[in-house]
Tab-separated table of C-alpha atoms in Angstrom:
chain	number	residue	atom	x	y	z
S	20	UNK	CA	46.658	-0.686	-7.580
S	21	UNK	CA	43.820	-0.904	-4.778
S	22	UNK	CA	40.064	-1.261	-4.703
S	23	UNK	CA	37.628	-1.992	-2.714
S	24	UNK	CA	34.173	-4.480	-3.332
S	25	UNK	CA	31.285	-2.587	-1.479
S	26	UNK	CA	28.467	-4.945	-0.326
S	27	UNK	CA	25.169	-4.110	0.828
S	28	UNK	CA	23.060	-7.484	2.510
S	29	UNK	CA	19.545	-7.145	3.778
S	30	UNK	CA	16.376	-8.985	4.659
S	31	UNK	CA	12.806	-8.028	5.331
S	32	UNK	CA	9.611	-9.131	7.753
S	33	UNK	CA	6.548	-7.971	6.608
S	34	UNK	CA	3.892	-6.700	9.253
S	35	UNK	CA	0.740	-6.115	7.976
S	36	UNK	CA	-0.759	-8.059	10.945
S	37	UNK	CA	-0.347	-4.248	12.067
S	38	UNK	CA	-3.286	-3.054	10.801
S	39	UNK	CA	-6.003	-5.660	12.287
S	40	UNK	CA	-3.977	-7.616	14.906
S	41	UNK	CA	-3.767	-6.028	18.381
S	42	UNK	CA	-0.327	-6.784	19.804
S	43	UNK	CA	1.440	-4.183	18.613
S	44	UNK	CA	3.538	-2.089	20.804
S	45	UNK	CA	1.814	1.347	21.887
S	46	UNK	CA	4.788	3.743	20.597
S	47	UNK	CA	3.689	2.430	17.393
S	48	UNK	CA	0.058	2.147	17.151
S	49	UNK	CA	0.256	5.025	14.490
S	50	UNK	CA	1.159	1.753	12.172
S	51	UNK	CA	-1.909	0.879	12.033
S	52	UNK	CA	-3.640	2.966	9.672
S	53	UNK	CA	-2.847	5.813	7.097
S	54	UNK	CA	-4.754	8.610	8.544
S	55	UNK	CA	-2.283	7.881	11.792
S	56	UNK	CA	1.123	8.042	10.053
S	57	UNK	CA	-0.310	11.465	8.384
S	58	UNK	CA	-0.844	13.144	11.762
S	59	UNK	CA	2.041	11.127	13.496
S	60	UNK	CA	4.652	12.349	10.586
S	61	UNK	CA	3.082	15.880	11.165
S	62	UNK	CA	3.654	16.136	14.635
S	63	UNK	CA	7.314	15.315	14.481
S	64	UNK	CA	7.416	17.517	11.411
S	65	UNK	CA	6.961	20.721	13.440
S	66	UNK	CA	9.433	19.292	16.157
S	67	UNK	CA	12.021	18.984	13.379
S	68	UNK	CA	11.174	22.664	12.210
S	69	UNK	CA	11.350	24.277	15.598
S	70	UNK	CA	14.372	22.847	15.949
S	71	UNK	CA	13.760	20.912	18.944
S	72	UNK	CA	16.805	17.932	20.327
S	73	UNK	CA	17.139	14.988	18.496
S	74	UNK	CA	17.270	13.206	22.508
S	75	UNK	CA	13.313	15.263	22.196
S	76	UNK	CA	12.091	13.493	19.171
S	77	UNK	CA	13.548	10.529	20.284
S	78	UNK	CA	11.496	10.348	23.698
S	79	UNK	CA	8.576	9.352	21.862
S	80	UNK	CA	9.476	6.351	21.146
S	81	UNK	CA	11.917	4.989	23.337
S	82	UNK	CA	10.200	2.149	24.950
S	83	UNK	CA	10.482	0.154	21.204
S	84	UNK	CA	13.834	-1.885	21.578
S	85	UNK	CA	15.679	-4.375	18.651
S	86	UNK	CA	17.695	-6.039	20.329
S	87	UNK	CA	21.398	-6.727	20.132
S	88	UNK	CA	20.818	-3.604	16.976
S	89	UNK	CA	19.911	-0.647	19.220
S	90	UNK	CA	16.987	1.744	20.146
S	91	UNK	CA	14.320	2.000	17.122
S	92	UNK	CA	13.863	5.965	17.171
S	93	UNK	CA	12.159	8.321	15.070
S	94	UNK	CA	13.870	11.144	13.614
S	95	UNK	CA	13.990	12.720	10.937
S	96	UNK	CA	17.556	12.322	9.294
S	97	UNK	CA	17.619	14.941	6.440
S	98	UNK	CA	17.232	12.903	3.437
S	99	UNK	CA	13.357	11.795	5.456
S	100	UNK	CA	12.847	15.034	6.229
S	101	UNK	CA	13.354	16.593	2.518
S	102	UNK	CA	11.248	13.833	1.504
S	103	UNK	CA	8.427	14.402	4.065
S	104	UNK	CA	8.279	17.581	2.316
S	105	UNK	CA	7.713	16.424	-0.800
S	106	UNK	CA	4.558	14.710	-0.105
S	107	UNK	CA	3.423	16.989	2.576
S	108	UNK	CA	0.767	17.840	0.730
S	109	UNK	CA	-0.728	14.220	0.078
S	110	UNK	CA	0.215	13.778	3.959
S	111	UNK	CA	-1.508	16.956	5.187
S	112	UNK	CA	-4.644	15.917	3.063
S	113	UNK	CA	-4.622	12.166	4.929
S	114	UNK	CA	-4.008	10.369	1.624
S	115	UNK	CA	-3.096	7.030	2.306
S	116	UNK	CA	0.194	7.250	0.773
S	117	UNK	CA	2.132	5.234	3.165
S	118	UNK	CA	5.269	6.832	2.891
S	119	UNK	CA	9.302	5.901	2.410
S	120	UNK	CA	10.129	7.022	5.933
S	121	UNK	CA	11.399	4.211	8.384
S	122	UNK	CA	11.924	4.065	11.706
S	123	UNK	CA	15.815	3.366	12.227
S	124	UNK	CA	18.128	2.996	14.663
S	125	UNK	CA	22.159	3.980	14.345
S	126	UNK	CA	24.528	1.868	12.360
S	127	UNK	CA	26.156	-0.442	14.837
S	128	UNK	CA	29.326	-1.757	14.080
S	129	UNK	CA	29.406	-5.965	13.023
S	130	UNK	CA	32.301	-8.636	12.370
S	131	UNK	CA	31.907	-11.907	11.889
S	132	UNK	CA	34.617	-14.004	13.611
S	133	UNK	CA	33.710	-17.179	11.551
S	134	UNK	CA	35.701	-15.991	8.205
S	135	UNK	CA	39.388	-15.670	8.282
S	136	UNK	CA	40.109	-12.897	6.389
S	137	UNK	CA	39.356	-9.065	7.112
S	138	UNK	CA	36.265	-7.033	5.896
S	139	UNK	CA	36.132	-3.131	6.585
S	140	UNK	CA	33.514	-0.675	7.886
S	141	UNK	CA	31.170	-3.194	8.524
S	142	UNK	CA	28.194	-1.656	10.259
S	143	UNK	CA	24.243	-2.989	10.498
S	144	UNK	CA	21.422	-1.003	11.393
S	145	UNK	CA	17.434	-1.910	11.586
S	146	UNK	CA	14.790	-0.433	9.824
S	147	UNK	CA	11.239	-0.236	10.294
S	148	UNK	CA	9.209	1.252	7.501
S	149	UNK	CA	5.877	2.983	7.506
S	150	UNK	CA	5.094	0.440	4.625
S	151	UNK	CA	5.255	-1.812	7.420
S	152	UNK	CA	8.074	-4.092	6.740
S	153	UNK	CA	11.139	-4.357	8.754
S	154	UNK	CA	14.667	-4.733	7.581
S	155	UNK	CA	18.205	-5.478	8.900
S	156	UNK	CA	20.769	-4.105	6.505
S	157	UNK	CA	24.620	-5.014	6.902
S	158	UNK	CA	27.284	-3.195	4.982
S	159	UNK	CA	30.758	-4.157	4.127
S	160	UNK	CA	33.801	-3.467	2.127
S	161	UNK	CA	36.654	-6.145	1.081
S	162	UNK	CA	39.705	-4.953	-0.032
S	163	UNK	CA	41.057	-5.927	-3.270
S	164	UNK	CA	44.979	-6.147	-4.633
S	165	UNK	CA	46.768	-7.147	-7.762
S	166	UNK	CA	47.001	-10.443	-7.544
S	167	UNK	CA	43.689	-11.099	-5.285
S	168	UNK	CA	41.593	-14.249	-5.783
S	169	UNK	CA	38.629	-16.119	-4.244
S	170	UNK	CA	36.968	-12.891	-4.332
S	171	UNK	CA	33.569	-14.379	-5.148
S	172	UNK	CA	34.638	-16.708	-2.646
S	173	UNK	CA	35.183	-14.428	0.200
S	174	UNK	CA	31.463	-12.445	-0.965
S	175	UNK	CA	29.703	-15.845	-0.773
S	176	UNK	CA	31.104	-16.322	3.167
S	177	UNK	CA	29.566	-13.015	3.556
S	178	UNK	CA	26.015	-13.829	2.058
S	179	UNK	CA	26.510	-17.071	4.295
S	180	UNK	CA	26.807	-15.386	7.564
S	181	UNK	CA	24.006	-13.096	6.921
S	182	UNK	CA	21.648	-15.637	5.548
S	183	UNK	CA	22.644	-17.539	8.959
S	184	UNK	CA	21.754	-14.534	10.772
S	185	UNK	CA	17.887	-14.025	9.715
S	186	UNK	CA	15.962	-16.080	12.276
S	187	UNK	CA	17.449	-14.377	14.874
S	188	UNK	CA	17.351	-11.339	13.497
S	189	UNK	CA	14.125	-11.637	12.191
S	190	UNK	CA	12.367	-12.769	15.777
S	191	UNK	CA	14.351	-9.494	17.447
S	192	UNK	CA	12.262	-7.107	14.557
S	193	UNK	CA	9.145	-9.001	15.385
S	194	UNK	CA	9.722	-8.386	19.186
S	195	UNK	CA	9.966	-4.911	18.579
S	196	UNK	CA	6.945	-4.237	16.874
S	197	UNK	CA	4.867	-6.848	18.929
S	198	UNK	CA	3.697	-7.381	22.770
S	199	UNK	CA	3.414	-11.521	21.829
S	200	UNK	CA	3.954	-12.590	18.047
S	201	UNK	CA	3.356	-16.392	19.048
S	202	UNK	CA	0.135	-16.666	16.835
S	203	UNK	CA	1.821	-14.731	14.116
S	204	UNK	CA	3.814	-16.997	11.460
S	205	UNK	CA	5.689	-14.664	8.709
S	206	UNK	CA	8.301	-15.619	6.766
S	207	UNK	CA	11.200	-12.924	6.293
S	208	UNK	CA	12.511	-13.194	3.079
S	209	UNK	CA	15.651	-13.423	0.676
S	210	UNK	CA	18.327	-12.208	1.171
S	211	UNK	CA	18.957	-9.382	-1.482
S	212	UNK	CA	22.245	-8.858	-1.564
S	213	UNK	CA	23.913	-5.567	-3.530
S	214	UNK	CA	27.907	-5.546	-5.229
S	215	UNK	CA	29.800	-2.380	-6.326
S	216	UNK	CA	32.462	-2.679	-7.846
S	217	UNK	CA	34.643	-0.257	-10.108
S	218	UNK	CA	34.938	-0.898	-13.983
S	219	UNK	CA	38.801	-1.855	-13.565
S	220	UNK	CA	38.464	-4.441	-11.383
S	221	UNK	CA	35.888	-6.181	-13.007
S	222	UNK	CA	38.157	-8.512	-15.039
S	223	UNK	CA	39.812	-9.640	-11.681
S	224	UNK	CA	36.380	-10.718	-10.007
S	225	UNK	CA	35.573	-12.703	-13.101
S	226	UNK	CA	32.250	-12.089	-12.633
S	227	UNK	CA	29.814	-14.038	-15.815
S	228	UNK	CA	27.842	-10.858	-16.687
S	229	UNK	CA	27.562	-11.607	-21.180
S	230	UNK	CA	24.451	-14.402	-20.963
S	231	UNK	CA	22.433	-11.833	-18.097
S	232	UNK	CA	19.830	-9.121	-17.628
S	233	UNK	CA	21.255	-5.687	-17.219
S	234	UNK	CA	20.728	-1.897	-17.467
S	235	UNK	CA	22.928	0.916	-18.845
S	236	UNK	CA	22.257	3.991	-16.646
S	237	UNK	CA	24.490	6.993	-17.119
S	238	UNK	CA	27.458	4.694	-17.180
S	239	UNK	CA	26.665	2.211	-14.840
S	240	UNK	CA	26.170	-0.754	-15.905
S	241	UNK	CA	23.304	-2.616	-13.378
S	242	UNK	CA	23.627	-6.490	-13.781
S	243	UNK	CA	21.262	-9.212	-12.263
S	244	UNK	CA	22.931	-12.158	-11.264
S	245	UNK	CA	19.811	-13.309	-9.608
S	246	UNK	CA	16.762	-12.180	-8.587
S	247	UNK	CA	18.299	-11.469	-5.250
S	248	UNK	CA	22.103	-10.611	-6.942
S	249	UNK	CA	22.945	-7.346	-7.816
S	250	UNK	CA	25.769	-6.153	-9.229
S	251	UNK	CA	26.327	-2.361	-9.820
S	252	UNK	CA	29.321	-1.187	-12.351
S	253	UNK	CA	30.628	2.176	-11.903
S	254	UNK	CA	31.772	3.121	-15.839
S	255	UNK	CA	32.786	6.308	-14.140
S	256	UNK	CA	33.013	8.438	-11.305
S	257	UNK	CA	29.933	8.702	-10.016
S	258	UNK	CA	28.286	10.365	-6.690
S	259	UNK	CA	27.855	8.857	-3.769
S	260	UNK	CA	24.036	9.810	-3.660
S	261	UNK	CA	23.811	8.511	-7.627
S	262	UNK	CA	24.917	5.372	-6.768
S	263	UNK	CA	22.686	5.274	-3.114
S	264	UNK	CA	19.663	6.253	-5.551
S	265	UNK	CA	20.214	3.011	-7.775
S	266	UNK	CA	20.345	0.932	-4.791
S	267	UNK	CA	17.490	2.074	-3.022
S	268	UNK	CA	15.469	2.225	-6.023
S	269	UNK	CA	16.417	-1.840	-6.717
S	270	UNK	CA	15.986	-2.683	-2.834
S	271	UNK	CA	12.441	-0.923	-2.887
S	272	UNK	CA	11.316	-3.148	-5.822
S	273	UNK	CA	12.751	-5.831	-3.838
S	274	UNK	CA	10.723	-4.879	-0.922
S	275	UNK	CA	7.774	-4.560	-2.020
S	276	UNK	CA	7.618	-7.677	-3.834
S	277	UNK	CA	7.696	-9.473	-0.255
S	278	UNK	CA	5.027	-7.272	0.762
S	279	UNK	CA	2.956	-8.202	-2.676
S	280	UNK	CA	3.766	-12.083	-1.312
S	281	UNK	CA	2.231	-11.254	2.043
S	282	UNK	CA	-0.667	-9.770	1.293
S	283	UNK	CA	-1.662	-12.491	-1.433
S	284	UNK	CA	-1.246	-14.977	1.471
S	285	UNK	CA	-3.588	-12.808	3.618
S	286	UNK	CA	-5.991	-12.495	1.042
S	287	UNK	CA	-6.528	-16.261	0.530
S	288	UNK	CA	-6.797	-16.797	4.259
S	289	UNK	CA	-10.020	-14.649	3.816
S	290	UNK	CA	-9.306	-13.358	7.480
S	291	UNK	CA	-11.832	-10.602	8.060
S	292	UNK	CA	-14.495	-12.665	8.397
S	293	UNK	CA	-14.483	-11.801	12.411
S	294	UNK	CA	-12.378	-8.349	11.789
S	295	UNK	CA	-13.481	-5.055	11.892
S	296	UNK	CA	-14.836	-3.609	9.426
S	297	UNK	CA	-13.049	-0.605	9.353
S	298	UNK	CA	-9.640	-3.005	9.524
S	299	UNK	CA	-10.342	-4.302	6.195
S	300	UNK	CA	-10.783	-1.375	5.055
S	301	UNK	CA	-7.438	-0.464	5.697
S	302	UNK	CA	-6.275	-3.277	4.410
S	303	UNK	CA	-7.950	-3.140	1.190
S	304	UNK	CA	-6.691	0.501	1.517
S	305	UNK	CA	-3.349	-0.175	2.280
S	306	UNK	CA	-2.648	-2.376	-0.629
S	307	UNK	CA	-3.482	-0.798	-3.308
S	308	UNK	CA	-1.630	2.935	-2.017
S	309	UNK	CA	1.630	0.809	-1.636
S	310	UNK	CA	1.541	-2.070	-4.095
S	311	UNK	CA	0.565	-0.517	-6.991
S	312	UNK	CA	3.562	0.185	-9.794
S	313	UNK	CA	1.722	3.279	-10.776
S	314	UNK	CA	2.292	4.803	-7.782
S	315	UNK	CA	6.016	4.865	-7.878
S	316	UNK	CA	6.587	4.868	-11.472
S	317	UNK	CA	4.453	7.807	-12.950
S	318	UNK	CA	5.340	10.740	-13.944
S	319	UNK	CA	2.706	12.624	-12.295
S	320	UNK	CA	3.688	11.864	-9.130
S	321	UNK	CA	7.609	13.007	-9.031
S	322	UNK	CA	7.277	13.281	-5.628
S	323	UNK	CA	8.067	8.876	-4.371
S	324	UNK	CA	10.987	9.004	-7.059
S	325	UNK	CA	11.651	12.605	-7.456
S	326	UNK	CA	14.566	12.057	-10.844
S	327	UNK	CA	13.823	10.284	-14.085
S	328	UNK	CA	16.779	7.507	-13.527
S	329	UNK	CA	15.121	6.429	-10.572
S	330	UNK	CA	11.072	6.527	-12.180
S	331	UNK	CA	12.994	4.263	-15.190
S	332	UNK	CA	15.002	1.450	-13.088
S	333	UNK	CA	12.104	0.957	-11.126
S	334	UNK	CA	10.181	0.169	-14.254
S	335	UNK	CA	12.965	-1.859	-15.762
S	336	UNK	CA	13.344	-3.711	-11.786
S	337	UNK	CA	10.195	-4.286	-11.628
S	338	UNK	CA	10.340	-6.544	-14.657
S	339	UNK	CA	12.810	-7.924	-14.313
S	340	UNK	CA	12.335	-9.701	-10.471
S	341	UNK	CA	8.800	-9.984	-12.042
S	342	UNK	CA	6.858	-7.153	-9.599
S	343	UNK	CA	4.573	-6.459	-12.139
S	344	UNK	CA	3.664	-10.379	-12.721
S	345	UNK	CA	2.567	-9.727	-8.469
S	346	UNK	CA	1.092	-7.027	-8.631
S	347	UNK	CA	-1.290	-8.143	-12.192
S	348	UNK	CA	-2.526	-10.844	-10.323
S	349	UNK	CA	-3.073	-8.813	-6.923
S	350	UNK	CA	-5.007	-6.057	-8.943
S	351	UNK	CA	-7.664	-8.852	-10.448
S	352	UNK	CA	-7.588	-10.961	-6.687
S	353	UNK	CA	-8.493	-7.180	-5.069
S	354	UNK	CA	-11.236	-6.589	-7.823
S	355	UNK	CA	-12.628	-9.641	-7.275
S	356	UNK	CA	-12.501	-9.957	-3.458
S	357	UNK	CA	-13.866	-6.408	-3.603
S	358	UNK	CA	-17.254	-7.373	-5.394
S	359	UNK	CA	-16.990	-10.193	-3.030
S	360	UNK	CA	-18.147	-8.076	-0.142
S	361	UNK	CA	-22.257	-6.954	0.534
S	362	UNK	CA	-23.219	-4.643	-1.481
S	363	UNK	CA	-23.263	-1.778	1.136
S	364	UNK	CA	-19.681	-2.390	1.872
S	365	UNK	CA	-18.228	-2.212	-1.465
S	366	UNK	CA	-20.028	1.593	-1.794
S	367	UNK	CA	-19.308	2.432	1.783
S	368	UNK	CA	-15.671	1.426	0.928
S	369	UNK	CA	-15.484	3.300	-2.396
S	370	UNK	CA	-16.776	6.397	-0.834
S	371	UNK	CA	-13.433	6.656	1.311
S	372	UNK	CA	-12.502	9.983	-0.529
S	373	UNK	CA	-8.950	9.691	-1.652
S	374	UNK	CA	-6.869	9.291	-4.687
S	375	UNK	CA	-6.402	5.593	-4.425
S	376	UNK	CA	-9.883	5.172	-3.678
S	377	UNK	CA	-11.316	7.220	-7.338
S	378	UNK	CA	-8.356	4.990	-9.028
S	379	UNK	CA	-10.471	2.490	-8.349
S	380	UNK	CA	-13.532	4.089	-8.694
S	381	UNK	CA	-11.960	4.817	-12.212
S	382	UNK	CA	-12.506	1.083	-12.969
S	383	UNK	CA	-15.454	0.312	-11.687
S	384	UNK	CA	-16.674	3.194	-13.725
S	385	UNK	CA	-15.546	1.539	-17.243
S	386	UNK	CA	-16.747	-1.825	-15.920
S	387	UNK	CA	-20.477	-0.367	-15.297
S	388	UNK	CA	-19.873	0.979	-19.022
S	389	UNK	CA	-19.827	-2.200	-20.285
S	390	UNK	CA	-23.148	-3.787	-18.655
S	391	UNK	CA	-26.143	-3.075	-20.851
S	392	UNK	CA	-28.740	-1.028	-18.909
S	393	UNK	CA	-32.450	-2.508	-19.026
S	394	UNK	CA	-35.151	-0.766	-21.237
S	395	UNK	CA	-36.300	1.662	-18.832
S	396	UNK	CA	-38.699	4.482	-19.131
S	397	UNK	CA	-37.662	7.987	-19.053
S	398	UNK	CA	-39.262	7.920	-15.517
S	399	UNK	CA	-38.340	4.479	-14.803
S	400	UNK	CA	-34.978	5.930	-15.386
S	401	UNK	CA	-35.549	8.923	-13.538
S	402	UNK	CA	-36.527	7.432	-10.457
S	403	UNK	CA	-33.772	5.075	-10.622
S	404	UNK	CA	-31.330	7.603	-10.421
S	405	UNK	CA	-32.803	9.535	-7.586
S	406	UNK	CA	-33.097	5.908	-5.045
S	407	UNK	CA	-29.076	5.679	-6.463
S	408	UNK	CA	-28.647	8.740	-5.227
S	409	UNK	CA	-30.609	7.959	-2.166
S	410	UNK	CA	-28.814	4.837	-1.371
S	411	UNK	CA	-25.501	5.784	-1.464
S	412	UNK	CA	-26.634	8.830	1.040
S	413	UNK	CA	-27.999	6.224	3.342
S	414	UNK	CA	-24.600	4.112	3.320
S	415	UNK	CA	-22.204	7.383	3.653
S	416	UNK	CA	-24.498	8.048	6.964
S	417	UNK	CA	-24.284	4.237	8.161
S	418	UNK	CA	-22.455	3.222	10.903
S	419	UNK	CA	-20.014	0.429	11.546
S	420	UNK	CA	-20.656	-2.028	14.073
S	421	UNK	CA	-17.945	-4.696	14.528
S	422	UNK	CA	-17.188	-6.411	11.042
S	423	UNK	CA	-20.841	-5.661	9.601
S	424	UNK	CA	-22.724	-1.931	8.628
S	425	UNK	CA	-26.247	-2.082	10.295
S	426	UNK	CA	-29.182	-0.652	9.491
S	427	UNK	CA	-33.194	-1.526	10.718
S	428	UNK	CA	-34.102	-1.180	7.403
S	429	UNK	CA	-32.965	-1.715	3.834
S	430	UNK	CA	-29.962	1.650	2.312
S	431	UNK	CA	-32.085	4.112	1.048
S	432	UNK	CA	-35.432	2.783	1.111
S	433	UNK	CA	-38.339	5.256	0.897
S	434	UNK	CA	-41.706	5.413	1.390
S	435	UNK	CA	-44.228	6.987	-1.412
S	436	UNK	CA	-44.685	10.013	0.637
S	437	UNK	CA	-40.975	10.452	0.896
S	438	UNK	CA	-40.731	10.712	-3.073
S	439	UNK	CA	-43.214	12.892	-3.647
S	440	UNK	CA	-42.279	15.067	-1.237
S	441	UNK	CA	-37.999	15.311	-2.751
S	442	UNK	CA	-38.567	14.165	-5.942
S	443	UNK	CA	-39.074	17.369	-7.634
S	444	UNK	CA	-36.731	19.783	-5.536
S	445	UNK	CA	-34.018	16.720	-6.661
S	446	UNK	CA	-35.064	16.928	-10.165
S	447	UNK	CA	-34.616	21.008	-10.703
S	448	UNK	CA	-31.083	20.259	-8.466
S	449	UNK	CA	-30.192	17.766	-11.173
S	450	UNK	CA	-31.867	19.817	-13.967
S	451	UNK	CA	-34.022	17.457	-15.016
S	452	UNK	CA	-36.956	18.545	-16.323
S	453	UNK	CA	-39.428	18.705	-13.035
S	454	UNK	CA	-42.437	17.061	-14.962
S	455	UNK	CA	-41.283	14.002	-16.069
S	456	UNK	CA	-42.486	12.629	-12.601
S	457	UNK	CA	-46.096	14.438	-11.246
S	458	UNK	CA	-47.102	14.334	-7.689
S	459	UNK	CA	-50.373	13.249	-9.041
S	460	UNK	CA	-48.965	9.649	-10.573
S	461	UNK	CA	-47.041	9.400	-7.607
S	462	UNK	CA	-50.565	9.335	-5.361
S	463	UNK	CA	-51.708	6.614	-7.281
S	464	UNK	CA	-52.368	3.063	-5.579
S	465	UNK	CA	-49.664	1.577	-7.958
S	466	UNK	CA	-47.262	4.067	-9.252
S	467	UNK	CA	-46.241	3.158	-13.035
S	468	UNK	CA	-42.407	4.218	-12.556
S	469	UNK	CA	-42.109	2.299	-9.418
S	470	UNK	CA	-44.366	-0.896	-10.695
S	471	UNK	CA	-41.875	-1.032	-13.969
S	472	UNK	CA	-39.284	-0.853	-11.805
S	473	UNK	CA	-40.453	-3.940	-9.302
S	474	UNK	CA	-41.520	-5.702	-12.729
S	475	UNK	CA	-37.248	-5.206	-13.998
S	476	UNK	CA	-36.273	-6.305	-10.514
S	477	UNK	CA	-34.032	-2.966	-10.191
S	478	UNK	CA	-35.877	-2.896	-6.845
S	479	UNK	CA	-37.929	-4.144	-4.007
S	480	UNK	CA	-40.204	-3.020	-1.395
S	481	UNK	CA	-41.522	-4.081	1.633
S	482	UNK	CA	-44.207	-3.505	4.930
S	483	UNK	CA	-41.874	-1.831	7.386
S	484	UNK	CA	-41.793	-3.228	11.280
S	485	UNK	CA	-43.128	-0.755	12.830
S	486	UNK	CA	-44.905	3.079	12.010
S	487	UNK	CA	-47.995	3.600	9.806
S	488	UNK	CA	-46.141	3.756	7.117
S	489	UNK	CA	-47.689	1.418	4.339
S	490	UNK	CA	-44.851	0.411	2.243
S	491	UNK	CA	-40.863	1.002	1.633
S	492	UNK	CA	-39.183	0.936	-1.794
S	493	UNK	CA	-35.308	0.339	-1.721
S	494	UNK	CA	-33.191	-0.717	-4.392
S	495	UNK	CA	-32.218	-4.381	-4.774
S	496	UNK	CA	-28.397	-5.466	-3.970
S	497	UNK	CA	-28.456	-8.008	-5.492
S	498	UNK	CA	-29.064	-7.218	-9.277
S	499	UNK	CA	-25.886	-7.088	-11.515
S	500	UNK	CA	-26.813	-3.600	-12.631
S	501	UNK	CA	-27.680	-2.127	-9.552
S	502	UNK	CA	-23.861	-3.431	-8.178
S	503	UNK	CA	-22.293	-1.862	-11.482
S	504	UNK	CA	-24.544	1.202	-11.161
S	505	UNK	CA	-23.679	1.733	-7.373
S	506	UNK	CA	-19.434	0.565	-7.686
S	507	UNK	CA	-19.481	3.400	-10.820
S	508	UNK	CA	-21.225	6.292	-8.547
């Protein structure tokens, strides 16, 4: 009887610095923002649709090179093309999903001269995911005969060999992304090893699976020998595609855990103080778009993991590999970090109109409902609603200057004259009784609704720097109730 053990080894190098560093290679500049990625993928989609030759597609990215691995080319394989068609609606709408499509080199042969046994079909390739990680993946097979021994020892030697190559291959990946990475220090991940065997040789290999965590999916036993060593035991004649999807789903969880770990490190360094504000926004949006497990496991989004067993496996693997613990901590950290920004930055960030930000806004709305509203008269509440809307519209129109949102006057500030001009029409547009606040009472030197809001610390006023306007009225950005209301708009 003759059988084979199939072994896949891979490791990941996170490239999150791409978003906020300038040393990225020009052909890969589109990786900086999700919107640029969407535009690039749509261009490639039409090239594929128009049946351009592969060389034409690769030509646009022929400057990217990974030494000893080969050219990394942007091209649609059948699998990535089909996946893209599923996600195309989101991509065309510029949703920040950072799809799982990867830039890949062709597989090249590899041998291990350091070992004294033969491996079959040894091949490797480089991958650069649009989700901002690079990977070197190696595949090999071992033949198992009756009476074979030391198979586990041979597998250990293969793993050791792949581990020893990680450091140099990490530099290959960094060199493919950055023109200069001397100031970018990033660790490569642990080596993920997936071992595939048939049930009839399980006893021969003598893997101890009795006390290990495992799952059963359609007759396949998935054993978590360790956090980075997975055993797949085929109990029936599974298709090659099924086995590949199982391996891809487990690899996805491991890959996301690597990204989450790096995202945590970057957040702790507080590096965005001197970075452009849009880079900070892009980074935080990226974390929520890529590292939220709901994106991959929910039945409402069947585009990323379209098969039920993949979503089940993702959730179970995320639990067993502790990815869910990472994301829970990361989510709490993200929410608290955003709350630490200037209020105008928070409102500007939350005004990015996409499904990722809308999920965050929903959490803030639920939080807002837990905050007790100050005691307000009807006129005060109506006037406050008007000023909240003015503030948000002002922020939407406010430009970004470097790392700050700058304004010559407080955002949303208005004079009494402006309020008199707009308040009646605004109330009608909101189906609010327009007699609640009259023009005459706003003509008074100290209108009661304004004075009431000032006394409660919800709004402030100031003398403008120049001009004939007597006073400008605006929201108190430091008030907790005002902050909660604006986050939840």
